[in-house]
Amino acid sequence: MDWLSLAFMQRALIAALITGLTAPAIGTFLVQRRLSLLGDGLGHLAVAGVGLALLTGVTPLPVAVAICIAGSVAIELLRESGRASGDVGLAILFYGGLSAGLLLAGLAGQGTGTLSGYLFGSLLVMTGQDLLYITILGVVIVAVAIGLLPQLFAVSADEPFARSIGLPVRLLNIVVVSLAAITVTVSMRTVGLLLVSALMVVPVATSNHLVIGFRRGLFAAMGLGALAATSGTVGSYYLNTAPGPLIVVIAITLFAISWPVSRALERRTRRVVELPDEALLAHQPTEVHPHVHQENCGHLAVQHAGHTDYVHDGHRHAAHEDHYDEH
Amino acid sequence: MNGESTTLADAAVVTTADAAVTATSVDVVLNGVPIVREASLEIRPGEMVAILGNNGSGKTTLMRALLGLVPHRGRIALFGTDLDDFRDWRRVGYVPQRGGILVQQATAREVVASGRLSRRRAFLPASAADRRAVDDALAEVGLAERARYPFVRLSGGQQQRVLIARALATGADLMLWDEPLAGVDRNTQELLAGVAGRLKARGATIVMVLHELGCFRPLIDRSIVLADGRVMPPGYSHHEHDHDDHDHDHEGHDHRAAHGGHEIDEVERPHTTRTGLEVG
């Protein structure tokens, strides 16, 4: 545990913790809106900010934050007006950002070595000032994501309904993409601009396997993200690699483990599932039902009223002539 | 009972300024295609009105226009206030078509809780009244036991009931329901008719886009029929297509005569659906 006394490792760990908490918090809203890859695009755009900062000799983080927020708001307004013609406009913006960043860094006399510290994270280069920015922005992101959780959930789940109850939908959408932009930029020293999107999406998918409920899912994803980010950071110290790839590999490993765990949980919840209201399901044939229930078919069998129901996926099925009824 | 008769008496004397919904010469053009043309309608408080029409007749778009969800020309007013200036959204309970909702792991209760947001302040937790309204709304649609169930794992009919509960949770007195019967089984239809009947008895105004009146038939005061984006004159018979598979048990239903004096433009009896049709 000698690394704990190293100042750069302390900074890296705190930054990793903040990244691990913020990226899945915002990612939850993006995944729900089917914008999983927005973070990836914003990461590309942030490279332009880094390149510009390297060329002008200023601190990269604030420049990247500014460019990324501007880009994300532009994207959201284009999306809302329906003028972003498919994905093409976004692709041009994102790869334009990446190319511009690489070009500007080249003009600044910096090779790809310098840039890779931003693309895949780096343990060594974070300054105390960087950490201060990251901490402040991280607190803002988490406070807004949790404080506006019901509103942001409503907008990302069902925009027309959100409008119909008078929520400021455009403002809330801009809040989400701006928070995503800040999250991406804040992560550039820990998981890196090219890999941050994984930390926004993978823990969310994992939590989706493990818990029920949007709110609980968001907190579980934050926990999983923090676990992956901090353990990946420590691991990369021992492996002497960039932290980003290891963080993402750990996040994906957690996802892989969650598969069988979710199956086991599902089997367990099957046995405590509440029965649907009887009156409503007097005679309701199931939809296509390829599986033939029988004894020991693995589905919970319920004996009642002289016949046997088989429970699966929250339904109780009873054989009736050539089909199954919902019971 | 008392509330209902009062409401109907009020409805008889309201003026245009007091109408719950007013649309005057409304046009909606989407992607260069005119969907709604010169539509005018007025819905009085406490009325239950069906908007009928075939697929593509513009009924869903008209409802979306009434909510300001699609750009329109012409004048739309809710409770006498022009839509652009309307801010009293807590009075509106919208049920969109089921397909549009995007949730991963949200529970039924979380979806319903969204309905309270027109009454909640940002950054503040839900009040006891908010929680009670959500519980009541879930109980009203018979899903109290399903509250913690993931929305996506519910059946189509149960999902529809969740969306209705979300509209009920708003506490609104103007309900706008888009195809609440689409893809739901007979029992759920009857349950939803009960919900609508109780809303109506409390004096709520209910506008529904429907493909067929179904179980709502005894409750509907009036139908507005759209064809090719235009509101058809009263007396125009909506072509209820060959819904024999749904209509065969209508006989068992109570066709109440008293509808507060409003005329029912729609074909009244189920088995006249073919003979009573003139399109023109």
Short mmCIF file of C-alpha atoms in Angstrom, two decimals, chain A residues 120-306:
data_model
loop_
_atom_site.label_atom_id
_atom_site.label_comp_id
_atom_site.label_asym_id
_atom_site.label_seq_id
_atom_site.Cartn_x
_atom_site.Cartn_y
_atom_site.Cartn_z
CA PHE A 120 -6.47 7.10 -22.31
CA GLY A 121 -5.79 8.75 -18.97
CA SER A 122 -2.56 9.19 -17.08
CA LEU A 123 -1.63 8.80 -13.45
CA LEU A 124 1.32 11.14 -13.42
CA VAL A 125 0.32 14.39 -14.96
CA MET A 126 -2.52 15.65 -12.82
CA THR A 127 -1.83 18.88 -10.97
CA GLY A 128 -3.40 20.09 -7.77
CA GLN A 129 -5.24 22.69 -9.79
CA ASP A 130 -6.66 20.01 -12.09
CA LEU A 131 -7.92 18.13 -9.06
CA LEU A 132 -9.58 21.26 -7.70
CA TYR A 133 -11.46 21.78 -10.99
CA ILE A 134 -12.41 18.11 -11.14
CA THR A 135 -13.71 18.12 -7.57
CA ILE A 136 -15.82 21.25 -8.03
CA LEU A 137 -17.27 20.08 -11.34
CA GLY A 138 -17.87 16.58 -9.97
CA VAL A 139 -19.86 17.91 -7.03
CA VAL A 140 -21.93 20.08 -9.39
CA ILE A 141 -22.63 17.14 -11.70
CA VAL A 142 -23.74 14.80 -8.93
CA ALA A 143 -25.81 17.48 -7.18
CA VAL A 144 -27.68 18.38 -10.37
CA ALA A 145 -28.10 14.77 -11.52
CA ILE A 146 -29.62 13.71 -8.20
CA GLY A 147 -31.45 16.96 -7.44
CA LEU A 148 -33.16 17.02 -10.83
CA LEU A 149 -33.49 13.23 -11.08
CA PRO A 150 -37.31 13.14 -11.32
CA GLN A 151 -37.39 15.90 -13.92
CA LEU A 152 -34.51 14.50 -15.98
CA PHE A 153 -36.07 11.04 -15.79
CA ALA A 154 -39.42 12.35 -17.02
CA VAL A 155 -37.83 14.18 -19.94
CA SER A 156 -35.63 11.30 -21.01
CA ALA A 157 -38.44 8.74 -20.64
CA ASP A 158 -41.25 10.57 -22.39
CA GLU A 159 -40.60 14.00 -23.85
CA PRO A 160 -44.15 14.72 -25.08
CA PHE A 161 -45.58 13.94 -21.64
CA ALA A 162 -42.90 16.08 -19.98
CA ARG A 163 -43.96 18.97 -22.22
CA SER A 164 -47.62 18.37 -21.41
CA ILE A 165 -47.00 18.93 -17.70
CA GLY A 166 -45.10 22.13 -18.40
CA LEU A 167 -41.55 20.98 -17.67
CA PRO A 168 -38.89 23.15 -19.34
CA VAL A 169 -37.91 20.32 -21.67
CA ARG A 170 -35.38 22.20 -23.78
CA LEU A 171 -33.59 23.53 -20.70
CA LEU A 172 -33.51 20.08 -19.08
CA ASN A 173 -32.17 18.50 -22.27
CA ILE A 174 -29.45 21.13 -22.42
CA VAL A 175 -28.66 20.43 -18.77
CA VAL A 176 -28.19 16.73 -19.54
CA VAL A 177 -25.89 17.23 -22.53
CA SER A 178 -23.94 19.97 -20.74
CA LEU A 179 -23.43 17.70 -17.75
CA ALA A 180 -22.36 14.97 -20.16
CA ALA A 181 -19.86 17.37 -21.74
CA ILE A 182 -18.42 18.33 -18.34
CA THR A 183 -18.28 14.69 -17.24
CA VAL A 184 -16.38 13.70 -20.37
CA THR A 185 -13.84 16.46 -19.95
CA VAL A 186 -13.38 15.89 -16.26
CA SER A 187 -12.57 12.25 -17.03
CA MET A 188 -9.75 12.98 -19.44
CA ARG A 189 -7.00 12.39 -16.91
CA THR A 190 -8.47 9.26 -15.38
CA VAL A 191 -10.23 7.10 -17.93
CA GLY A 192 -9.39 9.28 -20.92
CA LEU A 193 -11.43 11.01 -23.61
CA LEU A 194 -11.67 8.01 -25.92
CA LEU A 195 -12.74 5.57 -23.22
CA VAL A 196 -14.93 7.71 -20.94
CA SER A 197 -18.06 6.75 -22.85
CA ALA A 198 -17.58 3.16 -21.71
CA LEU A 199 -17.70 4.31 -18.09
CA MET A 200 -20.91 6.22 -18.87
CA VAL A 201 -22.63 3.21 -20.41
CA VAL A 202 -21.23 -0.08 -19.08
CA PRO A 203 -21.98 0.40 -15.35
CA VAL A 204 -25.50 1.45 -16.32
CA ALA A 205 -25.99 -1.76 -18.27
CA THR A 206 -24.58 -3.72 -15.33
CA SER A 207 -26.89 -2.06 -12.83
CA ASN A 208 -29.76 -2.71 -15.21
CA HIS A 209 -29.07 -6.41 -14.64
CA LEU A 210 -28.85 -6.16 -10.90
CA VAL A 211 -31.47 -3.75 -9.61
CA ILE A 212 -35.02 -2.66 -10.40
CA GLY A 213 -35.97 0.99 -10.47
CA PHE A 214 -34.50 4.04 -12.17
CA ARG A 215 -33.36 5.77 -9.01
CA ARG A 216 -31.85 2.67 -7.45
CA GLY A 217 -30.30 1.82 -10.80
CA LEU A 218 -28.62 5.21 -10.97
CA PHE A 219 -27.09 4.82 -7.52
CA ALA A 220 -26.01 1.25 -8.23
CA ALA A 221 -24.38 2.38 -11.48
CA MET A 222 -22.51 5.11 -9.59
CA GLY A 223 -21.25 2.53 -7.12
CA LEU A 224 -20.15 0.18 -9.87
CA GLY A 225 -18.47 3.03 -11.72
CA ALA A 226 -16.60 4.13 -8.61
CA LEU A 227 -15.49 0.55 -7.99
CA ALA A 228 -14.19 0.11 -11.54
CA ALA A 229 -12.49 3.52 -11.65
CA THR A 230 -10.65 3.27 -8.33
CA SER A 231 -9.61 -0.36 -8.67
CA GLY A 232 -8.49 0.28 -12.25
CA THR A 233 -6.41 3.23 -11.13
CA VAL A 234 -4.66 1.22 -8.43
CA GLY A 235 -4.18 -1.70 -10.80
CA SER A 236 -2.61 0.48 -13.45
CA TYR A 237 -0.03 1.64 -10.92
CA TYR A 238 1.12 -1.95 -10.45
CA LEU A 239 0.84 -2.83 -14.13
CA ASN A 240 2.51 0.42 -15.12
CA THR A 241 -0.10 1.14 -17.80
CA ALA A 242 -2.51 3.94 -18.59
CA PRO A 243 -5.46 3.73 -16.16
CA GLY A 244 -8.23 4.16 -18.74
CA PRO A 245 -8.02 0.76 -20.46
CA LEU A 246 -7.86 -1.14 -17.15
CA ILE A 247 -10.83 0.80 -15.74
CA VAL A 248 -12.90 -0.10 -18.79
CA VAL A 249 -11.81 -3.75 -18.71
CA ILE A 250 -12.86 -3.97 -15.05
CA ALA A 251 -16.20 -2.28 -15.82
CA ILE A 252 -16.85 -4.79 -18.60
CA THR A 253 -15.80 -7.68 -16.35
CA LEU A 254 -18.36 -6.53 -13.77
CA PHE A 255 -20.91 -6.44 -16.57
CA ALA A 256 -20.03 -9.99 -17.60
CA ILE A 257 -20.36 -11.20 -14.01
CA SER A 258 -23.73 -9.47 -13.68
CA TRP A 259 -25.24 -11.70 -16.38
CA PRO A 260 -25.38 -14.95 -14.38
CA VAL A 261 -26.11 -12.99 -11.21
CA SER A 262 -29.16 -11.38 -12.82
CA ARG A 263 -30.39 -14.77 -14.00
CA ALA A 264 -30.11 -16.09 -10.46
CA LEU A 265 -31.90 -13.04 -9.08
CA GLU A 266 -34.63 -13.45 -11.65
CA ARG A 267 -35.16 -17.07 -10.65
CA ARG A 268 -35.47 -16.00 -7.06
CA THR A 269 -37.90 -13.14 -7.71
CA ARG A 270 -40.04 -15.50 -9.77
CA ARG A 271 -40.94 -17.30 -6.59
CA VAL A 272 -42.13 -14.20 -4.75
CA VAL A 273 -43.91 -12.57 -7.66
CA GLU A 274 -47.33 -11.19 -6.78
CA LEU A 275 -50.24 -12.71 -8.59
CA PRO A 276 -52.04 -10.51 -11.11
CA ASP A 277 -55.55 -9.45 -10.30
CA GLU A 278 -57.80 -12.42 -10.94
CA ALA A 279 -60.80 -10.48 -12.14
CA LEU A 280 -58.87 -8.86 -14.94
CA LEU A 281 -57.49 -12.06 -16.31
CA ALA A 282 -60.56 -14.22 -16.45
CA HIS A 283 -59.77 -15.73 -19.81
CA GLN A 284 -56.88 -14.14 -21.53
CA PRO A 285 -54.91 -16.34 -23.91
CA THR A 286 -51.18 -15.74 -23.88
CA GLU A 287 -49.32 -14.44 -26.85
CA VAL A 288 -47.24 -16.92 -28.82
CA HIS A 289 -46.07 -19.47 -26.32
CA PRO A 290 -43.50 -21.85 -27.78
CA HIS A 291 -42.63 -23.49 -24.47
CA VAL A 292 -44.67 -26.46 -23.25
CA HIS A 293 -45.04 -26.41 -19.48
CA GLN A 294 -44.82 -29.69 -17.64
CA GLU A 295 -43.69 -30.97 -14.30
CA ASN A 296 -40.11 -30.05 -13.53
CA CYS A 297 -39.82 -27.73 -16.51
CA GLY A 298 -38.10 -25.26 -14.25
CA HIS A 299 -41.00 -22.85 -13.87
CA LEU A 300 -42.69 -22.42 -10.53
CA ALA A 301 -45.86 -24.50 -10.49
CA VAL A 302 -48.92 -23.25 -8.61
CA GLN A 303 -51.71 -25.70 -7.82
CA HIS A 304 -55.07 -24.04 -7.53
CA ALA A 305 -58.74 -24.57 -8.41
CA GLY A 306 -58.07 -28.04 -9.72
#
